[in-house]
Amino acid sequence: MADHMIRAMAWGGRVRVAACDTTATVEELRRIHDPSPVSTAAVGRIATGALLITSMLEKATGREPMVTIEIDGDGPAGKLLATASPKGWVRAMVANPLATADPKVNGKLNVAGVVGTSGELVVTRDPGIGEPYRGVVPLVSGEIAQDLARYLLDSEQIPSAVLLGVHVVPAGRVGHAGGLMVQLLPGVSDEQAEELSSRVRGLGAVTSQMAAGAGPMAWIESLFAKDLTVLGEIPVRFYCGCSERRVETALMLLGADEVRSMIEDNPDGPTLLSCGFCRKEYSVSTADLRRVLRSVAAGGADDGPN
């Protein structure tokens, strides 16, 4: 089945659930960035997590709502970044895609080993109207799922269980990828919370469920039986959205010194710039760089992207 995400409410509206299959999307990320297997797992987890967080956003009449997750840990992978939309698109990148770490004792990929266990996780939720909300929490594990659960509890005050998984087959391809987020809303008793926590633990790894043929809807039903209301299902895909105009905006945000340095390093041009999310290259002439430099000097960087 094609990549998709399901949103649902359970227990009379007291539990919010989102679950997604991101296998093809994470495989596309692997194809673009050509990362090591463990870095594939890391970038796949942050991309899947960003999609799950978008389920908290409502439809907006203004700009497109988005969620951006940034992890800056002390591991060799460096910074990880993912941006997702409630429409189902996501893009993600890792600063050092070739980073590796020794496997865990059980043989599983050591995501915390490349992400690190010290650093920050930053989530920016742009609802599409008003000002974006930005929450910052310290990393607690580097495994990403636990770090997102900590963010949801500390910054959003929503007790949540988050499961993220990426299985990379020996050939290097992504065999399965997906995630589940269960959030307790007001009205859930302590006993009910403990019961649900036990059910989530019993579910096991989402990639194991997928290997057995069970997808997102099956996970949700196994947790809540028929006591749930499905709110919708959307397709999930990789999408970058970079363009020459966005490249120009990025140059303006770099500032005059950086743009001037580009001109000095290659006065005859053109200067080649690569999108960190999709690796598409853009050729920028020296004349265009000088025009950007004049715009920055005139204060044009305050305009931002449309």
PDB file of N, CA and C in Angstrom, residues 23-109:
ATOM      1  N   THR A  23       7.370   4.193   4.281  1.00  0.00           N
ATOM      2  CA  THR A  23       8.419   3.370   3.686  1.00  0.00           C
ATOM      3  C   THR A  23       8.977   3.959   2.395  1.00  0.00           C
ATOM      4  N   ALA A  24       8.120   4.260   1.430  1.00  0.00           N
ATOM      5  CA  ALA A  24       8.588   4.780   0.150  1.00  0.00           C
ATOM      6  C   ALA A  24       9.194   6.170   0.305  1.00  0.00           C
ATOM      7  N   THR A  25       8.638   6.969   1.208  1.00  0.00           N
ATOM      8  CA  THR A  25       9.146   8.321   1.438  1.00  0.00           C
ATOM      9  C   THR A  25      10.562   8.279   2.008  1.00  0.00           C
ATOM     10  N   VAL A  26      10.791   7.416   2.987  1.00  0.00           N
ATOM     11  CA  VAL A  26      12.125   7.302   3.578  1.00  0.00           C
ATOM     12  C   VAL A  26      13.102   6.687   2.580  1.00  0.00           C
ATOM     13  N   GLU A  27      12.630   5.780   1.747  1.00  0.00           N
ATOM     14  CA  GLU A  27      13.493   5.234   0.697  1.00  0.00           C
ATOM     15  C   GLU A  27      13.909   6.340  -0.277  1.00  0.00           C
ATOM     16  N   GLU A  28      12.992   7.266  -0.574  1.00  0.00           N
ATOM     17  CA  GLU A  28      13.338   8.397  -1.433  1.00  0.00           C
ATOM     18  C   GLU A  28      14.375   9.292  -0.759  1.00  0.00           C
ATOM     19  N   LEU A  29      14.245   9.505   0.530  1.00  0.00           N
ATOM     20  CA  LEU A  29      15.258  10.265   1.262  1.00  0.00           C
ATOM     21  C   LEU A  29      16.610   9.554   1.198  1.00  0.00           C
ATOM     22  N   ARG A  30      16.588   8.240   1.311  1.00  0.00           N
ATOM     23  CA  ARG A  30      17.838   7.482   1.213  1.00  0.00           C
ATOM     24  C   ARG A  30      18.459   7.627  -0.167  1.00  0.00           C
ATOM     25  N   ARG A  31      17.629   7.579  -1.196  1.00  0.00           N
ATOM     26  CA  ARG A  31      18.137   7.718  -2.560  1.00  0.00           C
ATOM     27  C   ARG A  31      18.765   9.088  -2.779  1.00  0.00           C
ATOM     28  N   ILE A  32      18.165  10.120  -2.218  1.00  0.00           N
ATOM     29  CA  ILE A  32      18.658  11.488  -2.410  1.00  0.00           C
ATOM     30  C   ILE A  32      19.964  11.724  -1.661  1.00  0.00           C
ATOM     31  N   HIS A  33      20.003  11.322  -0.398  1.00  0.00           N
ATOM     32  CA  HIS A  33      21.145  11.681   0.445  1.00  0.00           C
ATOM     33  C   HIS A  33      22.235  10.614   0.495  1.00  0.00           C
ATOM     34  N   ASP A  34      21.917   9.387   0.057  1.00  0.00           N
ATOM     35  CA  ASP A  34      22.864   8.273   0.058  1.00  0.00           C
ATOM     36  C   ASP A  34      23.562   8.132   1.413  1.00  0.00           C
ATOM     37  N   PRO A  35      22.805   8.061   2.488  1.00  0.00           N
ATOM     38  CA  PRO A  35      23.413   7.987   3.826  1.00  0.00           C
ATOM     39  C   PRO A  35      23.804   6.564   4.191  1.00  0.00           C
ATOM     40  N   SER A  36      24.549   6.462   5.291  1.00  0.00           N
ATOM     41  CA  SER A  36      24.831   5.154   5.868  1.00  0.00           C
ATOM     42  C   SER A  36      23.512   4.567   6.375  1.00  0.00           C
ATOM     43  N   PRO A  37      23.460   3.253   6.601  1.00  0.00           N
ATOM     44  CA  PRO A  37      22.210   2.662   7.105  1.00  0.00           C
ATOM     45  C   PRO A  37      21.693   3.303   8.385  1.00  0.00           C
ATOM     46  N   VAL A  38      22.586   3.587   9.335  1.00  0.00           N
ATOM     47  CA  VAL A  38      22.114   4.151  10.600  1.00  0.00           C
ATOM     48  C   VAL A  38      21.689   5.610  10.415  1.00  0.00           C
ATOM     49  N   SER A  39      22.335   6.348   9.514  1.00  0.00           N
ATOM     50  CA  SER A  39      21.887   7.713   9.237  1.00  0.00           C
ATOM     51  C   SER A  39      20.575   7.709   8.458  1.00  0.00           C
ATOM     52  N   THR A  40      20.360   6.677   7.639  1.00  0.00           N
ATOM     53  CA  THR A  40      19.055   6.504   6.989  1.00  0.00           C
ATOM     54  C   THR A  40      17.968   6.363   8.039  1.00  0.00           C
ATOM     55  N   ALA A  41      18.239   5.553   9.060  1.00  0.00           N
ATOM     56  CA  ALA A  41      17.259   5.370  10.128  1.00  0.00           C
ATOM     57  C   ALA A  41      16.999   6.679  10.862  1.00  0.00           C
ATOM     58  N   ALA A  42      18.057   7.460  11.096  1.00  0.00           N
ATOM     59  CA  ALA A  42      17.900   8.719  11.817  1.00  0.00           C
ATOM     60  C   ALA A  42      17.077   9.718  11.014  1.00  0.00           C
ATOM     61  N   VAL A  43      17.407   9.899   9.750  1.00  0.00           N
ATOM     62  CA  VAL A  43      16.680  10.882   8.937  1.00  0.00           C
ATOM     63  C   VAL A  43      15.249  10.398   8.676  1.00  0.00           C
ATOM     64  N   GLY A  44      15.055   9.086   8.584  1.00  0.00           N
ATOM     65  CA  GLY A  44      13.712   8.548   8.415  1.00  0.00           C
ATOM     66  C   GLY A  44      12.855   8.746   9.649  1.00  0.00           C
ATOM     67  N   ARG A  45      13.464   8.611  10.811  1.00  0.00           N
ATOM     68  CA  ARG A  45      12.699   8.808  12.057  1.00  0.00           C
ATOM     69  C   ARG A  45      12.285  10.272  12.231  1.00  0.00           C
ATOM     70  N   ILE A  46      13.197  11.204  11.957  1.00  0.00           N
ATOM     71  CA  ILE A  46      12.829  12.605  12.157  1.00  0.00           C
ATOM     72  C   ILE A  46      11.778  13.032  11.141  1.00  0.00           C
ATOM     73  N   ALA A  47      11.864  12.505   9.909  1.00  0.00           N
ATOM     74  CA  ALA A  47      10.846  12.826   8.895  1.00  0.00           C
ATOM     75  C   ALA A  47       9.485  12.273   9.296  1.00  0.00           C
ATOM     76  N   THR A  48       9.457  11.037   9.761  1.00  0.00           N
ATOM     77  CA  THR A  48       8.202  10.418  10.192  1.00  0.00           C
ATOM     78  C   THR A  48       7.637  11.135  11.407  1.00  0.00           C
ATOM     79  N   GLY A  49       8.506  11.514  12.341  1.00  0.00           N
ATOM     80  CA  GLY A  49       8.056  12.249  13.514  1.00  0.00           C
ATOM     81  C   GLY A  49       7.443  13.588  13.162  1.00  0.00           C
ATOM     82  N   ALA A  50       8.041  14.282  12.191  1.00  0.00           N
ATOM     83  CA  ALA A  50       7.495  15.573  11.764  1.00  0.00           C
ATOM     84  C   ALA A  50       6.096  15.407  11.189  1.00  0.00           C
ATOM     85  N   LEU A  51       5.893  14.361  10.404  1.00  0.00           N
ATOM     86  CA  LEU A  51       4.561  14.100   9.851  1.00  0.00           C
ATOM     87  C   LEU A  51       3.548  13.846  10.962  1.00  0.00           C
ATOM     88  N   LEU A  52       3.933  13.072  11.963  1.00  0.00           N
ATOM     89  CA  LEU A  52       3.009  12.787  13.059  1.00  0.00           C
ATOM     90  C   LEU A  52       2.628  14.065  13.810  1.00  0.00           C
ATOM     91  N   ILE A  53       3.587  14.950  14.033  1.00  0.00           N
ATOM     92  CA  ILE A  53       3.301  16.185  14.759  1.00  0.00           C
ATOM     93  C   ILE A  53       2.336  17.067  13.966  1.00  0.00           C
ATOM     94  N   THR A  54       2.370  16.982  12.625  1.00  0.00           N
ATOM     95  CA  THR A  54       1.437  17.800  11.830  1.00  0.00           C
ATOM     96  C   THR A  54      -0.016  17.437  12.102  1.00  0.00           C
ATOM     97  N   SER A  55      -0.263  16.260  12.641  1.00  0.00           N
ATOM     98  CA  SER A  55      -1.649  15.861  12.937  1.00  0.00           C
ATOM     99  C   SER A  55      -2.261  16.735  14.022  1.00  0.00           C
ATOM    100  N   MET A  56      -1.426  17.509  14.740  1.00  0.00           N
ATOM    101  CA  MET A  56      -1.914  18.406  15.780  1.00  0.00           C
ATOM    102  C   MET A  56      -2.359  19.748  15.208  1.00  0.00           C
ATOM    103  N   LEU A  57      -2.046  20.007  13.936  1.00  0.00           N
ATOM    104  CA  LEU A  57      -2.375  21.290  13.326  1.00  0.00           C
ATOM    105  C   LEU A  57      -3.760  21.254  12.700  1.00  0.00           C
ATOM    106  N   GLU A  58      -4.439  22.364  12.790  1.00  0.00           N
ATOM    107  CA  GLU A  58      -5.744  22.488  12.163  1.00  0.00           C
ATOM    108  C   GLU A  58      -5.594  23.144  10.795  1.00  0.00           C
ATOM    109  N   LYS A  59      -6.619  22.999   9.955  1.00  0.00           N
ATOM    110  CA  LYS A  59      -6.613  23.670   8.663  1.00  0.00           C
ATOM    111  C   LYS A  59      -6.623  25.180   8.879  1.00  0.00           C
ATOM    112  N   ALA A  60      -5.889  25.895   8.017  1.00  0.00           N
ATOM    113  CA  ALA A  60      -5.784  27.344   8.156  1.00  0.00           C
ATOM    114  C   ALA A  60      -6.165  28.023   6.854  1.00  0.00           C
ATOM    115  N   THR A  61      -6.644  29.251   6.970  1.00  0.00           N
ATOM    116  CA  THR A  61      -7.016  30.021   5.776  1.00  0.00           C
ATOM    117  C   THR A  61      -5.868  30.910   5.310  1.00  0.00           C
ATOM    118  N   GLY A  62      -4.804  30.990   6.099  1.00  0.00           N
ATOM    119  CA  GLY A  62      -3.661  31.824   5.739  1.00  0.00           C
ATOM    120  C   GLY A  62      -2.608  31.018   4.998  1.00  0.00           C
ATOM    121  N   ARG A  63      -1.365  31.139   5.443  1.00  0.00           N
ATOM    122  CA  ARG A  63      -0.283  30.390   4.816  1.00  0.00           C
ATOM    123  C   ARG A  63      -0.399  28.912   5.179  1.00  0.00           C
ATOM    124  N   GLU A  64       0.345  28.084   4.464  1.00  0.00           N
ATOM    125  CA  GLU A  64       0.265  26.641   4.701  1.00  0.00           C
ATOM    126  C   GLU A  64       0.849  26.283   6.062  1.00  0.00           C
ATOM    127  N   PRO A  65       0.106  25.557   6.917  1.00  0.00           N
ATOM    128  CA  PRO A  65       0.651  25.129   8.205  1.00  0.00           C
ATOM    129  C   PRO A  65       1.833  24.183   7.992  1.00  0.00           C
ATOM    130  N   MET A  66       2.807  24.244   8.880  1.00  0.00           N
ATOM    131  CA  MET A  66       3.978  23.389   8.769  1.00  0.00           C
ATOM    132  C   MET A  66       4.562  23.087  10.143  1.00  0.00           C
ATOM    133  N   VAL A  67       5.279  21.985  10.210  1.00  0.00           N
ATOM    134  CA  VAL A  67       6.038  21.622  11.398  1.00  0.00           C
ATOM    135  C   VAL A  67       7.489  21.416  10.987  1.00  0.00           C
ATOM    136  N   THR A  68       8.393  22.020  11.732  1.00  0.00           N
ATOM    137  CA  THR A  68       9.820  21.823  11.497  1.00  0.00           C
ATOM    138  C   THR A  68      10.456  21.272  12.764  1.00  0.00           C
ATOM    139  N   ILE A  69      11.195  20.187  12.619  1.00  0.00           N
ATOM    140  CA  ILE A  69      11.922  19.599  13.742  1.00  0.00           C
ATOM    141  C   ILE A  69      13.407  19.679  13.447  1.00  0.00           C
ATOM    142  N   GLU A  70      14.141  20.178  14.410  1.00  0.00           N
ATOM    143  CA  GLU A  70      15.601  20.284  14.277  1.00  0.00           C
ATOM    144  C   GLU A  70      16.250  19.611  15.479  1.00  0.00           C
ATOM    145  N   ILE A  71      17.184  18.737  15.216  1.00  0.00           N
ATOM    146  CA  ILE A  71      17.939  18.084  16.280  1.00  0.00           C
ATOM    147  C   ILE A  71      19.410  18.422  16.108  1.00  0.00           C
ATOM    148  N   ASP A  72      19.970  19.013  17.142  1.00  0.00           N
ATOM    149  CA  ASP A  72      21.389  19.386  17.124  1.00  0.00           C
ATOM    150  C   ASP A  72      22.064  18.660  18.281  1.00  0.00           C
ATOM    151  N   GLY A  73      22.503  17.443  18.003  1.00  0.00           N
ATOM    152  CA  GLY A  73      23.122  16.619  19.030  1.00  0.00           C
ATOM    153  C   GLY A  73      24.628  16.601  18.928  1.00  0.00           C
ATOM    154  N   ASP A  74      25.258  15.883  19.851  1.00  0.00           N
ATOM    155  CA  ASP A  74      26.718  15.820  19.877  1.00  0.00           C
ATOM    156  C   ASP A  74      27.257  14.592  19.151  1.00  0.00           C
ATOM    157  N   GLY A  75      26.411  13.932  18.342  1.00  0.00           N
ATOM    158  CA  GLY A  75      26.855  12.766  17.583  1.00  0.00           C
ATOM    159  C   GLY A  75      27.458  13.137  16.241  1.00  0.00           C
ATOM    160  N   PRO A  76      28.077  12.186  15.567  1.00  0.00           N
ATOM    161  CA  PRO A  76      28.757  12.464  14.298  1.00  0.00           C
ATOM    162  C   PRO A  76      27.843  12.834  13.137  1.00  0.00           C
ATOM    163  N   ALA A  77      26.541  12.574  13.254  1.00  0.00           N
ATOM    164  CA  ALA A  77      25.624  12.942  12.170  1.00  0.00           C
ATOM    165  C   ALA A  77      25.438  14.446  12.060  1.00  0.00           C
ATOM    166  N   GLY A  78      25.726  15.176  13.127  1.00  0.00           N
ATOM    167  CA  GLY A  78      25.514  16.614  13.105  1.00  0.00           C
ATOM    168  C   GLY A  78      24.028  16.943  13.146  1.00  0.00           C
ATOM    169  N   LYS A  79      23.685  18.077  12.576  1.00  0.00           N
ATOM    170  CA  LYS A  79      22.306  18.555  12.659  1.00  0.00           C
ATOM    171  C   LYS A  79      21.377  17.755  11.744  1.00  0.00           C
ATOM    172  N   LEU A  80      20.196  17.405  12.267  1.00  0.00           N
ATOM    173  CA  LEU A  80      19.126  16.798  11.474  1.00  0.00           C
ATOM    174  C   LEU A  80      17.969  17.782  11.412  1.00  0.00           C
ATOM    175  N   LEU A  81      17.309  17.831  10.252  1.00  0.00           N
ATOM    176  CA  LEU A  81      16.243  18.793  10.050  1.00  0.00           C
ATOM    177  C   LEU A  81      15.145  18.170   9.205  1.00  0.00           C
ATOM    178  N   ALA A  82      13.901  18.372   9.589  1.00  0.00           N
ATOM    179  CA  ALA A  82      12.757  17.885   8.812  1.00  0.00           C
ATOM    180  C   ALA A  82      11.645  18.915   8.857  1.00  0.00           C
ATOM    181  N   THR A  83      10.978  19.087   7.732  1.00  0.00           N
ATOM    182  CA  THR A  83       9.817  19.967   7.634  1.00  0.00           C
ATOM    183  C   THR A  83       8.683  19.185   6.998  1.00  0.00           C
ATOM    184  N   ALA A  84       7.485  19.283   7.581  1.00  0.00           N
ATOM    185  CA  ALA A  84       6.339  18.526   7.079  1.00  0.00           C
ATOM    186  C   ALA A  84       5.089  19.384   7.094  1.00  0.00           C
ATOM    187  N   SER A  85       4.125  18.986   6.274  1.00  0.00           N
ATOM    188  CA  SER A  85       2.857  19.692   6.149  1.00  0.00           C
ATOM    189  C   SER A  85       1.706  18.740   6.465  1.00  0.00           C
ATOM    190  N   PRO A  86       0.600  19.259   6.997  1.00  0.00           N
ATOM    191  CA  PRO A  86      -0.588  18.416   7.198  1.00  0.00           C
ATOM    192  C   PRO A  86      -1.140  17.858   5.892  1.00  0.00           C
ATOM    193  N   LYS A  87      -0.680  18.390   4.759  1.00  0.00           N
ATOM    194  CA  LYS A  87      -1.091  17.848   3.463  1.00  0.00           C
ATOM    195  C   LYS A  87      -0.382  16.538   3.137  1.00  0.00           C
ATOM    196  N   GLY A  88       0.621  16.178   3.945  1.00  0.00           N
ATOM    197  CA  GLY A  88       1.280  14.891   3.760  1.00  0.00           C
ATOM    198  C   GLY A  88       2.649  14.924   3.139  1.00  0.00           C
ATOM    199  N   TRP A  89       3.169  16.101   2.824  1.00  0.00           N
ATOM    200  CA  TRP A  89       4.514  16.130   2.263  1.00  0.00           C
ATOM    201  C   TRP A  89       5.545  16.364   3.366  1.00  0.00           C
ATOM    202  N   VAL A  90       6.738  15.871   3.130  1.00  0.00           N
ATOM    203  CA  VAL A  90       7.818  16.019   4.103  1.00  0.00           C
ATOM    204  C   VAL A  90       9.149  16.055   3.371  1.00  0.00           C
ATOM    205  N   ARG A  91      10.094  16.765   3.922  1.00  0.00           N
ATOM    206  CA  ARG A  91      11.469  16.762   3.438  1.00  0.00           C
ATOM    207  C   ARG A  91      12.384  16.713   4.656  1.00  0.00           C
ATOM    208  N   ALA A  92      13.563  16.143   4.499  1.00  0.00           N
ATOM    209  CA  ALA A  92      14.464  16.008   5.643  1.00  0.00           C
ATOM    210  C   ALA A  92      15.901  15.923   5.156  1.00  0.00           C
ATOM    211  N   MET A  93      16.817  16.253   6.052  1.00  0.00           N
ATOM    212  CA  MET A  93      18.232  16.207   5.716  1.00  0.00           C
ATOM    213  C   MET A  93      19.059  15.923   6.973  1.00  0.00           C
ATOM    214  N   VAL A  94      20.274  15.468   6.750  1.00  0.00           N
ATOM    215  CA  VAL A  94      21.216  15.236   7.833  1.00  0.00           C
ATOM    216  C   VAL A  94      22.552  15.833   7.401  1.00  0.00           C
ATOM    217  N   ALA A  95      23.206  16.548   8.311  1.00  0.00           N
ATOM    218  CA  ALA A  95      24.421  17.287   7.959  1.00  0.00           C
ATOM    219  C   ALA A  95      25.523  16.360   7.467  1.00  0.00           C
ATOM    220  N   ASN A  96      25.720  15.236   8.148  1.00  0.00           N
ATOM    221  CA  ASN A  96      26.756  14.277   7.757  1.00  0.00           C
ATOM    222  C   ASN A  96      26.109  12.927   7.486  1.00  0.00           C
ATOM    223  N   PRO A  97      25.623  12.713   6.268  1.00  0.00           N
ATOM    224  CA  PRO A  97      24.872  11.482   5.981  1.00  0.00           C
ATOM    225  C   PRO A  97      25.701  10.210   6.070  1.00  0.00           C
ATOM    226  N   LEU A  98      27.011  10.310   6.008  1.00  0.00           N
ATOM    227  CA  LEU A  98      27.855   9.112   6.054  1.00  0.00           C
ATOM    228  C   LEU A  98      28.243   8.718   7.474  1.00  0.00           C
ATOM    229  N   ALA A  99      27.738   9.429   8.474  1.00  0.00           N
ATOM    230  CA  ALA A  99      28.057   9.111   9.862  1.00  0.00           C
ATOM    231  C   ALA A  99      27.634   7.688  10.210  1.00  0.00           C
ATOM    232  N   THR A 100      28.442   7.027  10.993  1.00  0.00           N
ATOM    233  CA  THR A 100      28.140   5.655  11.420  1.00  0.00           C
ATOM    234  C   THR A 100      28.353   5.528  12.928  1.00  0.00           C
ATOM    235  N   ALA A 101      27.851   4.442  13.463  1.00  0.00           N
ATOM    236  CA  ALA A 101      28.050   4.118  14.879  1.00  0.00           C
ATOM    237  C   ALA A 101      27.979   2.612  15.014  1.00  0.00           C
ATOM    238  N   ASP A 102      28.691   2.082  15.990  1.00  0.00           N
ATOM    239  CA  ASP A 102      28.649   0.638  16.227  1.00  0.00           C
ATOM    240  C   ASP A 102      27.231   0.201  16.553  1.00  0.00           C
ATOM    241  N   PRO A 103      26.806  -0.958  16.055  1.00  0.00           N
ATOM    242  CA  PRO A 103      25.451  -1.441  16.363  1.00  0.00           C
ATOM    243  C   PRO A 103      25.267  -1.647  17.856  1.00  0.00           C
ATOM    244  N   LYS A 104      24.015  -1.685  18.277  1.00  0.00           N
ATOM    245  CA  LYS A 104      23.716  -1.991  19.664  1.00  0.00           C
ATOM    246  C   LYS A 104      24.045  -3.455  19.946  1.00  0.00           C
ATOM    247  N   VAL A 105      24.005  -3.802  21.225  1.00  0.00           N
ATOM    248  CA  VAL A 105      24.304  -5.179  21.615  1.00  0.00           C
ATOM    249  C   VAL A 105      23.358  -6.155  20.934  1.00  0.00           C
ATOM    250  N   ASN A 106      22.091  -5.741  20.737  1.00  0.00           N
ATOM    251  CA  ASN A 106      21.113  -6.625  20.105  1.00  0.00           C
ATOM    252  C   ASN A 106      21.202  -6.618  18.582  1.00  0.00           C
ATOM    253  N   GLY A 107      22.195  -5.909  18.040  1.00  0.00           N
ATOM    254  CA  GLY A 107      22.398  -5.892  16.600  1.00  0.00           C
ATOM    255  C   GLY A 107      21.626  -4.822  15.855  1.00  0.00           C
ATOM    256  N   LYS A 108      20.772  -4.065  16.546  1.00  0.00           N
ATOM    257  CA  LYS A 108      19.977  -3.040  15.892  1.00  0.00           C
ATOM    258  C   LYS A 108      20.805  -1.790  15.620  1.00  0.00           C
ATOM    259  N   LEU A 109      20.340  -0.991  14.671  1.00  0.00           N
ATOM    260  CA  LEU A 109      21.038   0.236  14.328  1.00  0.00           C
ATOM    261  C   LEU A 109      21.063   1.184  15.526  1.00  0.00           C
TER     262      LEU A 109
END
